PDB file of C-alpha atoms and ligand atoms in Angstrom:
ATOM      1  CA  UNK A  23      27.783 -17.249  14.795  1.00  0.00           C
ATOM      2  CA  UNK A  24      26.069 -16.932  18.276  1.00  0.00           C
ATOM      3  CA  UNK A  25      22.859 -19.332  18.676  1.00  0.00           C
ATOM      4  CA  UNK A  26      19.474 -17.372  19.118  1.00  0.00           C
ATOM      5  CA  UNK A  27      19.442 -19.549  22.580  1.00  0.00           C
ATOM      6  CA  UNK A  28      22.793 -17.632  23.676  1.00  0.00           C
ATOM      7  CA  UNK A  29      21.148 -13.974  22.560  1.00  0.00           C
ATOM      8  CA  UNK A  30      19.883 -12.248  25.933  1.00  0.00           C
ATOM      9  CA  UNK A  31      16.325 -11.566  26.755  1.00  0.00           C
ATOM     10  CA  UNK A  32      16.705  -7.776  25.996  1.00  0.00           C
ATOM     11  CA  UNK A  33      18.401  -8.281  22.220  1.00  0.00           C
ATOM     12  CA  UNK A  34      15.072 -10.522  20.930  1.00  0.00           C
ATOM     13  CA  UNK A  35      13.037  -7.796  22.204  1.00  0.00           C
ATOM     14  CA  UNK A  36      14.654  -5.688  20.383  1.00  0.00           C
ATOM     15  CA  UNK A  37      15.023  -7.869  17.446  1.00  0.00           C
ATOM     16  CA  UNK A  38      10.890  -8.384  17.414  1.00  0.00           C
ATOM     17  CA  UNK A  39      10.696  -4.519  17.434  1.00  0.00           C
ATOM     18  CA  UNK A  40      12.500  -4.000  14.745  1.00  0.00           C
ATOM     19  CA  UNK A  41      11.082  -6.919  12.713  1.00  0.00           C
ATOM     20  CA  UNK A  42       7.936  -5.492  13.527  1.00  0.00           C
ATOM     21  CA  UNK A  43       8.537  -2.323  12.065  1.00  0.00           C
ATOM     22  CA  UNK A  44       9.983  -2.962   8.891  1.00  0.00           C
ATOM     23  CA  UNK A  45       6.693  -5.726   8.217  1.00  0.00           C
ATOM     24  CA  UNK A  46       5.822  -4.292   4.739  1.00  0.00           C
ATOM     25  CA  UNK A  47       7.626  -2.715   1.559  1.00  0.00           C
ATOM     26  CA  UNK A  48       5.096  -0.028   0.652  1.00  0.00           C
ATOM     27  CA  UNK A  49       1.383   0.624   0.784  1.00  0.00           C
ATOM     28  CA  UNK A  50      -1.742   0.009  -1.951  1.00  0.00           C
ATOM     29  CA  UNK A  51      -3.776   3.045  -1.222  1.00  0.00           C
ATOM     30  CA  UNK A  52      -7.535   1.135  -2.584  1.00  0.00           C
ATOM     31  CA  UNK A  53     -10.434   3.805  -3.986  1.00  0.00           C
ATOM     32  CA  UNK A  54     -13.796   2.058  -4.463  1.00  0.00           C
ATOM     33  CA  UNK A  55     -16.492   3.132  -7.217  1.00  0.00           C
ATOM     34  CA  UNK A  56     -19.639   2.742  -5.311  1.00  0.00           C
ATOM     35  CA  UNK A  57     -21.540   2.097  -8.135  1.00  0.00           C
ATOM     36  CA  UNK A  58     -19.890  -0.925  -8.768  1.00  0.00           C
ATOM     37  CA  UNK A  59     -20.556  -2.113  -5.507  1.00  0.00           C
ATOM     38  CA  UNK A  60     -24.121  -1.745  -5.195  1.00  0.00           C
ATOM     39  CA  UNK A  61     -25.034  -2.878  -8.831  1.00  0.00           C
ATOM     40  CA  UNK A  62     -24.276  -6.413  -7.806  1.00  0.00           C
ATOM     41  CA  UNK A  63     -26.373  -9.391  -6.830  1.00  0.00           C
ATOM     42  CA  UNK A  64     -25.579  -8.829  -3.418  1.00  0.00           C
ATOM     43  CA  UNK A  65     -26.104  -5.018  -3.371  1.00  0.00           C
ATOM     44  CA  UNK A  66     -25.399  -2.449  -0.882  1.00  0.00           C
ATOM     45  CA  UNK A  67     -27.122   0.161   2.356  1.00  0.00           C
ATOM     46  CA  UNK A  68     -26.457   3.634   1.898  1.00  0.00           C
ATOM     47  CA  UNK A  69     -24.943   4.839   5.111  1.00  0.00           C
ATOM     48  CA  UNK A  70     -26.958   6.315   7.922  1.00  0.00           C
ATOM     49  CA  UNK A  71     -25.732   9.765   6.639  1.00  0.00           C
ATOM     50  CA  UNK A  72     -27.394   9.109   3.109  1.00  0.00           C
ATOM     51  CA  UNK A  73     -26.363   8.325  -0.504  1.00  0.00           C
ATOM     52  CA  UNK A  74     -22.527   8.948  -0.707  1.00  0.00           C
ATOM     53  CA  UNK A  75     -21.803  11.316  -3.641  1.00  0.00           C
ATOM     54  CA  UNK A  76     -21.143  10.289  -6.840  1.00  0.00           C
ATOM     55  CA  UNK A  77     -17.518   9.441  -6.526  1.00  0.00           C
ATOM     56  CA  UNK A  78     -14.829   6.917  -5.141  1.00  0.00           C
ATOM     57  CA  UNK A  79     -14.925   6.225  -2.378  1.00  0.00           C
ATOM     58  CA  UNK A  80     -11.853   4.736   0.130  1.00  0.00           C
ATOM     59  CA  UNK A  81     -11.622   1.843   1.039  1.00  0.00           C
ATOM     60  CA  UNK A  82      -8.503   1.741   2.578  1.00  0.00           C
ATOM     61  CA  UNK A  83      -4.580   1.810   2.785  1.00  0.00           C
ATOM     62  CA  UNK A  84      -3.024  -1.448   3.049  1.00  0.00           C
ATOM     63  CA  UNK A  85       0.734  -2.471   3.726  1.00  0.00           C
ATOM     64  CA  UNK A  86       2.046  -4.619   1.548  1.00  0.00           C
ATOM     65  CA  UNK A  87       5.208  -7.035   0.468  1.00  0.00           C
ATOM     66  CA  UNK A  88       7.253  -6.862  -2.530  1.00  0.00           C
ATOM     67  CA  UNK A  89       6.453 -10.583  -2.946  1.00  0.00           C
ATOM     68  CA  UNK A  90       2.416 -10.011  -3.071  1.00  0.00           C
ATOM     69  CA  UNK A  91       2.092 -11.318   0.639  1.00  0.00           C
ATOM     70  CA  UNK A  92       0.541  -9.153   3.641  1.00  0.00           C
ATOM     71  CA  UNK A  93       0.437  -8.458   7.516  1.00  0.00           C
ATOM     72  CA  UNK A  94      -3.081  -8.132   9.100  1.00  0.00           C
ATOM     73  CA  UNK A  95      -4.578  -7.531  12.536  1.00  0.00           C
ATOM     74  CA  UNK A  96      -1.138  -6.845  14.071  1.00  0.00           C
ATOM     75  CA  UNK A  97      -2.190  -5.550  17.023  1.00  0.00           C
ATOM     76  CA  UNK A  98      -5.163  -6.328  19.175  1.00  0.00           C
ATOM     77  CA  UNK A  99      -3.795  -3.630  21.661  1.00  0.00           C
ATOM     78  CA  UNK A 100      -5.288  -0.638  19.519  1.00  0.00           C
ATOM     79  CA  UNK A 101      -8.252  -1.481  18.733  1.00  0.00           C
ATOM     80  CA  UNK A 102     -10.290   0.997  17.298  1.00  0.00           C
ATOM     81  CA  UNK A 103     -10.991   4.613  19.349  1.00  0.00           C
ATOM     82  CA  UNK A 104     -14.161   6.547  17.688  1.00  0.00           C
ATOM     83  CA  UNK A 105     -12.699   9.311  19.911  1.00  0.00           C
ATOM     84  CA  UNK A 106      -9.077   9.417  18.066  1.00  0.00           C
ATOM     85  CA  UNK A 107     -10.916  10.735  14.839  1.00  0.00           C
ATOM     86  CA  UNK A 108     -13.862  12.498  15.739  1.00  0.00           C
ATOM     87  CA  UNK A 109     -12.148  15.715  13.737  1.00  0.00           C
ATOM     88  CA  UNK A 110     -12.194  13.347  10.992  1.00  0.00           C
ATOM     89  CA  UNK A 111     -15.911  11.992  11.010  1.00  0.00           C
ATOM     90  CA  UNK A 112     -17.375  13.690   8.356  1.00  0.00           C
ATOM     91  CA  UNK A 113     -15.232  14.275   5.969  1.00  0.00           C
ATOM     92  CA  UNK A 114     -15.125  10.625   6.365  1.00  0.00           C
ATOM     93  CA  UNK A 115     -18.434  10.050   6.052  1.00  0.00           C
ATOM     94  CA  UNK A 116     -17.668  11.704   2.649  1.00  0.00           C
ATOM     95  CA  UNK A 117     -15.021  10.773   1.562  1.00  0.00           C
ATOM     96  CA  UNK A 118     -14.662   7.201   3.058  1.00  0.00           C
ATOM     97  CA  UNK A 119     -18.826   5.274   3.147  1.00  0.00           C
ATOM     98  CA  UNK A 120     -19.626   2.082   4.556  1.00  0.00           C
ATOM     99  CA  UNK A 121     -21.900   0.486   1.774  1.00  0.00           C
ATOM    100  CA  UNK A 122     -22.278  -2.393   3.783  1.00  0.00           C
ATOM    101  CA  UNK A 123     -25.680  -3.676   5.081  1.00  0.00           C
ATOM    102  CA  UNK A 124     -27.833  -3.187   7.223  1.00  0.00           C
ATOM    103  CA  UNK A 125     -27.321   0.488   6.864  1.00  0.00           C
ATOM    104  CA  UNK A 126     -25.019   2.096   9.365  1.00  0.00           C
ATOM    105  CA  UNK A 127     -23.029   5.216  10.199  1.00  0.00           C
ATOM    106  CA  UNK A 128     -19.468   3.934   8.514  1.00  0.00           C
ATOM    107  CA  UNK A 129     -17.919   2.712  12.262  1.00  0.00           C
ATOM    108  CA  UNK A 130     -17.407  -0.675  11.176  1.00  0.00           C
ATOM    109  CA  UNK A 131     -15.751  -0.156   8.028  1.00  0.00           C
ATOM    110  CA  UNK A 132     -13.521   2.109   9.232  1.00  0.00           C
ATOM    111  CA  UNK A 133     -12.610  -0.036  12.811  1.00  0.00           C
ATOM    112  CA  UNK A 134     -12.194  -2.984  10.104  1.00  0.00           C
ATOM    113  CA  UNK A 135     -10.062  -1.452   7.960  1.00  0.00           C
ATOM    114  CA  UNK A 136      -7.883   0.202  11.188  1.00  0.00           C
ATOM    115  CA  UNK A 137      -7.745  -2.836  12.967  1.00  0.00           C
ATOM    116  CA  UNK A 138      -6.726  -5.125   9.860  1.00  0.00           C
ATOM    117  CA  UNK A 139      -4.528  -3.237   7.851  1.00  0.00           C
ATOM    118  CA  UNK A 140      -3.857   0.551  10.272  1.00  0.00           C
ATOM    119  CA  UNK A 141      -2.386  -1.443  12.702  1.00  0.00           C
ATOM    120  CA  UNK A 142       0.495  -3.276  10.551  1.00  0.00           C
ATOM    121  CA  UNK A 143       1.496   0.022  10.439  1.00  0.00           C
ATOM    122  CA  UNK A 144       1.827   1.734  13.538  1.00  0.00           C
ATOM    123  CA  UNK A 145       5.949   2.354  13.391  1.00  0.00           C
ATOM    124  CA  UNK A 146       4.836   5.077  10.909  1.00  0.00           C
ATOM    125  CA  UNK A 147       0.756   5.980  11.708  1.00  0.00           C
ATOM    126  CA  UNK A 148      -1.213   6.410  14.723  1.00  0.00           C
ATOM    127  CA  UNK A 149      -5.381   5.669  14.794  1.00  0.00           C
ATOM    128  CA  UNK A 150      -5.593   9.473  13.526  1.00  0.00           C
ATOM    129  CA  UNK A 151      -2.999   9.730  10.782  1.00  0.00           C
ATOM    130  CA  UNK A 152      -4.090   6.401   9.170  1.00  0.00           C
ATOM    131  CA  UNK A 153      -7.070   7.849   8.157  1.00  0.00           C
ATOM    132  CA  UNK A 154      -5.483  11.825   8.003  1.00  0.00           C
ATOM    133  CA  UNK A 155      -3.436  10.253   5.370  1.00  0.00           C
ATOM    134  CA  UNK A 156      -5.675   8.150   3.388  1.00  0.00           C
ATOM    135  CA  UNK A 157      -8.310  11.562   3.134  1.00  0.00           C
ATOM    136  CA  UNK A 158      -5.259  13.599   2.148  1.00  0.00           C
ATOM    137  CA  UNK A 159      -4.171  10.932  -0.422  1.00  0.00           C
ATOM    138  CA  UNK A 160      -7.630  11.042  -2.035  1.00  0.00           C
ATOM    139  CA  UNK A 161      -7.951  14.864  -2.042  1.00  0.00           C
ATOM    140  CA  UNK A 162      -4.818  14.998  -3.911  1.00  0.00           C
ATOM    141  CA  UNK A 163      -5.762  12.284  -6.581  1.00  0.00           C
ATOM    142  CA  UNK A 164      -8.850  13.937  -8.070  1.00  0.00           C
ATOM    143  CA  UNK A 165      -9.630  10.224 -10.186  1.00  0.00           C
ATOM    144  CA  UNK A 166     -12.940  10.879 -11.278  1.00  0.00           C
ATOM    145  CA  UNK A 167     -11.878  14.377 -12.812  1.00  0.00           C
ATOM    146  CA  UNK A 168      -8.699  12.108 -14.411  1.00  0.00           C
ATOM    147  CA  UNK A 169     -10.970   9.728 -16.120  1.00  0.00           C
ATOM    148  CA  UNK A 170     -13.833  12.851 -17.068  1.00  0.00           C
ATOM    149  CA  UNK A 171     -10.829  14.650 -18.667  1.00  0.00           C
ATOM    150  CA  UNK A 172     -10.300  11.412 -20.878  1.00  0.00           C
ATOM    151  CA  UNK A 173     -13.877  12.016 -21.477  1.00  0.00           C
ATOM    152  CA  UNK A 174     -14.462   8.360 -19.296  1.00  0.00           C
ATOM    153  CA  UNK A 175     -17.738   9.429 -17.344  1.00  0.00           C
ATOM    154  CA  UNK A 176     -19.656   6.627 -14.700  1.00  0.00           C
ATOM    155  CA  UNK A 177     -22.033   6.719 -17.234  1.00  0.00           C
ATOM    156  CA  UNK A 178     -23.413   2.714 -17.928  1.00  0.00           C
ATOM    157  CA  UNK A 179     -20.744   2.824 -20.746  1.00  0.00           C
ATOM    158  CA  UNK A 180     -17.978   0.483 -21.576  1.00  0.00           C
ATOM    159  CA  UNK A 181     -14.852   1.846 -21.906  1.00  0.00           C
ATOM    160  CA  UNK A 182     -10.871  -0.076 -22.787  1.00  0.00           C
ATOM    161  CA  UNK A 183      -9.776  -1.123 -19.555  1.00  0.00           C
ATOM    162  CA  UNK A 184      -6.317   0.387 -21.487  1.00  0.00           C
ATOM    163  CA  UNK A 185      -8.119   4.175 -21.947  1.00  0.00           C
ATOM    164  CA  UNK A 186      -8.728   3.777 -18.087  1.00  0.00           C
ATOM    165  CA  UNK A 187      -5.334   3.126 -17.050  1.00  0.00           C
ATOM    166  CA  UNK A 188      -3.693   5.724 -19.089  1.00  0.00           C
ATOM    167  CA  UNK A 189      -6.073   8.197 -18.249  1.00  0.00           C
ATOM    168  CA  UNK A 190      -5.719   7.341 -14.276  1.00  0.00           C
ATOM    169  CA  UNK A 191      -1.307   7.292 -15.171  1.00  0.00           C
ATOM    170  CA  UNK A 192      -1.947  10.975 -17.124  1.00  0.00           C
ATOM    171  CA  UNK A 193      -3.951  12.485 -13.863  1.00  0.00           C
ATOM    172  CA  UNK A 194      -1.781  10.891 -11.438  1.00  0.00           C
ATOM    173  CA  UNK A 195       1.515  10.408 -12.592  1.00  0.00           C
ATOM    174  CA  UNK A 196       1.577   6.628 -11.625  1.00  0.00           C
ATOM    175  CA  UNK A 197       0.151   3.665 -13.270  1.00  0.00           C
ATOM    176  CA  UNK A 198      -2.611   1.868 -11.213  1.00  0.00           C
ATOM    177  CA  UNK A 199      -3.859  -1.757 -10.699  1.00  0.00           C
ATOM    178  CA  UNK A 200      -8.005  -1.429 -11.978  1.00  0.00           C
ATOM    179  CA  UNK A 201      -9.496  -3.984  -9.878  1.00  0.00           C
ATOM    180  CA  UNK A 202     -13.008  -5.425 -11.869  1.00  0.00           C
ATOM    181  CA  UNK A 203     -16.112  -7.377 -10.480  1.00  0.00           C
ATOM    182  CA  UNK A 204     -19.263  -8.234 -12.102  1.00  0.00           C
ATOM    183  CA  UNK A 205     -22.363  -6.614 -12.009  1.00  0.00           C
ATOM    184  CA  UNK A 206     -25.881  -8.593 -11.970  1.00  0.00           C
ATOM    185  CA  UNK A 207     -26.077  -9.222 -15.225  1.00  0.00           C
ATOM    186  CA  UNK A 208     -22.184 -10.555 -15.005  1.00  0.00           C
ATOM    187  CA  UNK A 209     -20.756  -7.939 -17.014  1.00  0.00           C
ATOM    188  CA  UNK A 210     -17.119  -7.337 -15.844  1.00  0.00           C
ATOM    189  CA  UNK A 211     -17.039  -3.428 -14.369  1.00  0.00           C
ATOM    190  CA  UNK A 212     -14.474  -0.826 -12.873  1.00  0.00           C
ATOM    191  CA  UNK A 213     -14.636  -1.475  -9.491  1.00  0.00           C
ATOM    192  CA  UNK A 214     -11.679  -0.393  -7.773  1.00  0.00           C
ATOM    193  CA  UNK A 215      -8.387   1.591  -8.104  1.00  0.00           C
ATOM    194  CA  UNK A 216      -4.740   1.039  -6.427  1.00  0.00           C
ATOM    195  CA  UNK A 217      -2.015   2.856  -6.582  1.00  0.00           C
ATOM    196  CA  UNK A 218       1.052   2.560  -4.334  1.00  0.00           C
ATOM    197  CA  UNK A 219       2.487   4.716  -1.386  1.00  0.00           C
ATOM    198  CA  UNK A 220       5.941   4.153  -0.305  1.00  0.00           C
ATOM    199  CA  UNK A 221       6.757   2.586   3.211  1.00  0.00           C
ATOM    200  CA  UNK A 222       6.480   5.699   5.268  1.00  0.00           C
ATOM    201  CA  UNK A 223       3.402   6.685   4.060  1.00  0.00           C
ATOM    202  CA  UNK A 224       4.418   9.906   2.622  1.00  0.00           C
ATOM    203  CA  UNK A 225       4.389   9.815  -1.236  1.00  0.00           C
ATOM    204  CA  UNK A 226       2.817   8.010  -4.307  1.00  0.00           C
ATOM    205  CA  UNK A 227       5.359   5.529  -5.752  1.00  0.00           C
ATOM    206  CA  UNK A 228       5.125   3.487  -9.181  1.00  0.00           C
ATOM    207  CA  UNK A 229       3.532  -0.259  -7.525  1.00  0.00           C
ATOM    208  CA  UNK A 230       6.403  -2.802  -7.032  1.00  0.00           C
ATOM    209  CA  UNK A 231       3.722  -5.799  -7.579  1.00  0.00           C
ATOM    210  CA  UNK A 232      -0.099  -5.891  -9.308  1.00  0.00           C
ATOM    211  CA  UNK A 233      -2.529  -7.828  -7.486  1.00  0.00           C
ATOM    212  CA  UNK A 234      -3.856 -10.714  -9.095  1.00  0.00           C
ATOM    213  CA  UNK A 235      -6.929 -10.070 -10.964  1.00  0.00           C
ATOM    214  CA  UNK A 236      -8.297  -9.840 -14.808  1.00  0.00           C
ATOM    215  CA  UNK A 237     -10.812  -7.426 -15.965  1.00  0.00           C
ATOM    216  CA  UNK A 238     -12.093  -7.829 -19.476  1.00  0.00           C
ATOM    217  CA  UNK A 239     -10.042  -5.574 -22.069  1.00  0.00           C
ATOM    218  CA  UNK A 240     -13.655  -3.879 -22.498  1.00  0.00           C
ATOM    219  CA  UNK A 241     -15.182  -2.737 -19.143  1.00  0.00           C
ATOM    220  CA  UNK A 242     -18.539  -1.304 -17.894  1.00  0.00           C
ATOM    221  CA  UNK A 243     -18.109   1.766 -15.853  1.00  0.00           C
ATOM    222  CA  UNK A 244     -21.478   2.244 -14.319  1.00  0.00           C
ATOM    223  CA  UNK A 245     -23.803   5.083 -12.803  1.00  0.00           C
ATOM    224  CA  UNK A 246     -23.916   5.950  -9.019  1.00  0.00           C
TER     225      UNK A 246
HETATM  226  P1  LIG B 105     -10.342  -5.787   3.469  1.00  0.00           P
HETATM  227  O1  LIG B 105     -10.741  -6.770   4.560  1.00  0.00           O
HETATM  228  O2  LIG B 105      -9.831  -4.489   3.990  1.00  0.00           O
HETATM  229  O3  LIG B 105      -9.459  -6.430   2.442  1.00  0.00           O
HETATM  230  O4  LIG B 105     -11.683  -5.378   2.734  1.00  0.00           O
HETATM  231  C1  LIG B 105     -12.600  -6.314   2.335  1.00  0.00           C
HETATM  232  C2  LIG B 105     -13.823  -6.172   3.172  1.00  0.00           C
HETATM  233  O5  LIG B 105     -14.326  -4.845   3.116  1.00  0.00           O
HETATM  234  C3  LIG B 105     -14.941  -7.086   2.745  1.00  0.00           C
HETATM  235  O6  LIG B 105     -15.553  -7.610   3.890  1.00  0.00           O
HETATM  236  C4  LIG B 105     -15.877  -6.131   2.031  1.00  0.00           C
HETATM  237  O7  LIG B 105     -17.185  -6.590   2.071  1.00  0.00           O
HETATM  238  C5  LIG B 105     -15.690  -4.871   2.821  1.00  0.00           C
HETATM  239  N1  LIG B 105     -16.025  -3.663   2.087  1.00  0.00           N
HETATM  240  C6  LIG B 105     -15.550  -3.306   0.879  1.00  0.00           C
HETATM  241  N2  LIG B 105     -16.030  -2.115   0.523  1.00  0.00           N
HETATM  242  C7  LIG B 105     -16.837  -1.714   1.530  1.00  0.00           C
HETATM  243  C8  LIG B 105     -17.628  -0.561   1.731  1.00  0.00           C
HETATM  244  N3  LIG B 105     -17.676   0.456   0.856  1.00  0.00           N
HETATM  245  N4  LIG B 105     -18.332  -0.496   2.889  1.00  0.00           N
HETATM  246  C9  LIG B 105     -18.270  -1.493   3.790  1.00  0.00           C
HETATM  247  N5  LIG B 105     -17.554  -2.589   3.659  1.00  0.00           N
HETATM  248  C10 LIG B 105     -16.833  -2.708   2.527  1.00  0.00           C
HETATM  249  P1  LIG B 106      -2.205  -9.305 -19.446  1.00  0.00           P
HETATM  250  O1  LIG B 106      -3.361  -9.021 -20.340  1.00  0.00           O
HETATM  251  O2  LIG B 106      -2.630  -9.869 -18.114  1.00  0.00           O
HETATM  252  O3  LIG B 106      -1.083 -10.075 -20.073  1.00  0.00           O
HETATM  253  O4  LIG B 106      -1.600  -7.881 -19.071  1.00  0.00           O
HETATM  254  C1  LIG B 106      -1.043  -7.040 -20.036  1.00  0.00           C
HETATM  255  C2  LIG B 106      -0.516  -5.798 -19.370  1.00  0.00           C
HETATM  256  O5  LIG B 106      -1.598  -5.107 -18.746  1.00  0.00           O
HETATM  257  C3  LIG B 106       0.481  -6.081 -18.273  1.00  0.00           C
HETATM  258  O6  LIG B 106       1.403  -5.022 -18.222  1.00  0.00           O
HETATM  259  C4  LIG B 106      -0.348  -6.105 -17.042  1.00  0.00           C
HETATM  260  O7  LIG B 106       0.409  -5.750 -15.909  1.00  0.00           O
HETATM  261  C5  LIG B 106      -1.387  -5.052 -17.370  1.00  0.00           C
HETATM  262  N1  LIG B 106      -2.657  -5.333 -16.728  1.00  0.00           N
HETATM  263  C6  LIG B 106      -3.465  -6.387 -16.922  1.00  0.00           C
HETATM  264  N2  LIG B 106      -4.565  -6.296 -16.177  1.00  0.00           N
HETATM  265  C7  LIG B 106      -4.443  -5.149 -15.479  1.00  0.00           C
HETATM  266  C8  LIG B 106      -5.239  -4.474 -14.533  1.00  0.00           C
HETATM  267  N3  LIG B 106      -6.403  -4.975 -14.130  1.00  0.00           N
HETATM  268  N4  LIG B 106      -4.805  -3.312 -14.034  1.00  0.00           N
HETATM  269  C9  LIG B 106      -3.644  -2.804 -14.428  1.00  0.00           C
HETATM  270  N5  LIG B 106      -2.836  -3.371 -15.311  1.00  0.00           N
HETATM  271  C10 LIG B 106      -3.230  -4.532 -15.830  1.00  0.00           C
END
């Protein structure tokens, strides 16, 4: 076999493309129940726009390895372009809110998540249809009306972390990862939601890996 000091100049160019665009297995697609942000010690800012409805939110769509592992900030080259997604803004500011403080009109969030995770992906997404996608994705899913069907309303109430995840497989067709966090008084809460898109970010797919995580088998799912 040929040493990588005998391959020509051209051929590891090449070779980096390709590695570069084959840098993930699939995607978690990540839906966020404000509520369970904000009722934590360190709280939340509604956006500039005002209080988000009373729904999840995104927070974003990541690229991810079949071993757990991740790329982030791949490129620094395409950095973030308000201008790229300006037909997107407010059904983003909808469907996508910046809870972070102090209080501002979602920019960050979004350049964070673009900039982190959007541009791991670029071999199948541009700026625009990262976030296209993502909105698309979430229009589809319908969770909250998934979990209201199984009669699971954001409600204060504790419901089995089990009736959540069947009722999220029946709406969807897919089983998702239910991501907890605790609120001020510590009790463990549904905080966010993944379920898996395949590599070229066209279709839900059953998630090759769980993230790492425990919720209690009873869990708080709490007014917005
Ligand atoms: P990531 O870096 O994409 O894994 O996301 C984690 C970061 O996103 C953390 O800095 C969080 O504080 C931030 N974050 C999570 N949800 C929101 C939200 N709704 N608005 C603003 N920032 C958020
Ligand atoms: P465990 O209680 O961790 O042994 O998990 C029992 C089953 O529930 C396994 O199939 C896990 O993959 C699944 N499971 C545990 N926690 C979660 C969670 N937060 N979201 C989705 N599935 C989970």
């Amino acid at each position: 076999m040929k040493s990588t000091a005998s391959l020509s100049l051209p051929i590891l160019f090449l070779l980096a493309v390709v590695s570069s665009a084959q840098a993930y297995d699939f995607f978690y697609f990540v839906l966020q129940w404000p509520g369970s942000y904000c009722d934590t010690k360190q709280s939340c800012c509604y956006p500039t726009s005002g209080k988000p409805a009373a729904d999840f939110g995104i927070h974003g769509l990541w690229p991810n390895n079949n071993d757990g592992s991740y790329p982030s900030n791949c490129d620094p080259r395409t950095s973030f372009d308000k201008s790229k997604i300006q037909g997107l803004l407010s059904s983003l500011q909808s469907n996508w809110p910046t809870l972070a403080c102090p209080s501002n009109d979602g920019t960050n969030f979004w350049a964070h998540e673009w900039e982190k995770h959007g541009t791991c992906a670029e071999s199948v997404f541009n700026e625009y249809s990262y976030f296209k996608t993502a909105l698309d994705f979430k229009s589809s899913l319908n969770l909250l009306q998934s979990l209201q069907s199984a009669g699971i309303q954001p409600d204060g109430g504790h419901y089995s972390l089990k009736s959540i995840k069947d009722a999220i497989e029946q709406g969807t067709g897919y089983a998702p990862y239910i991501e907890c966090n605790a609120d001020e008084s510590g009790n463990s809460q549904l905080y966010q939601v993944y379920l898996c898109v395949d590599s070229s970010g066209s279709q839900l797919i059953e998630c090759p890996i769980f993230p790492r995580g425990k919720c209690n088998s009873q869990i708080e799912f709490p007014m917005f």
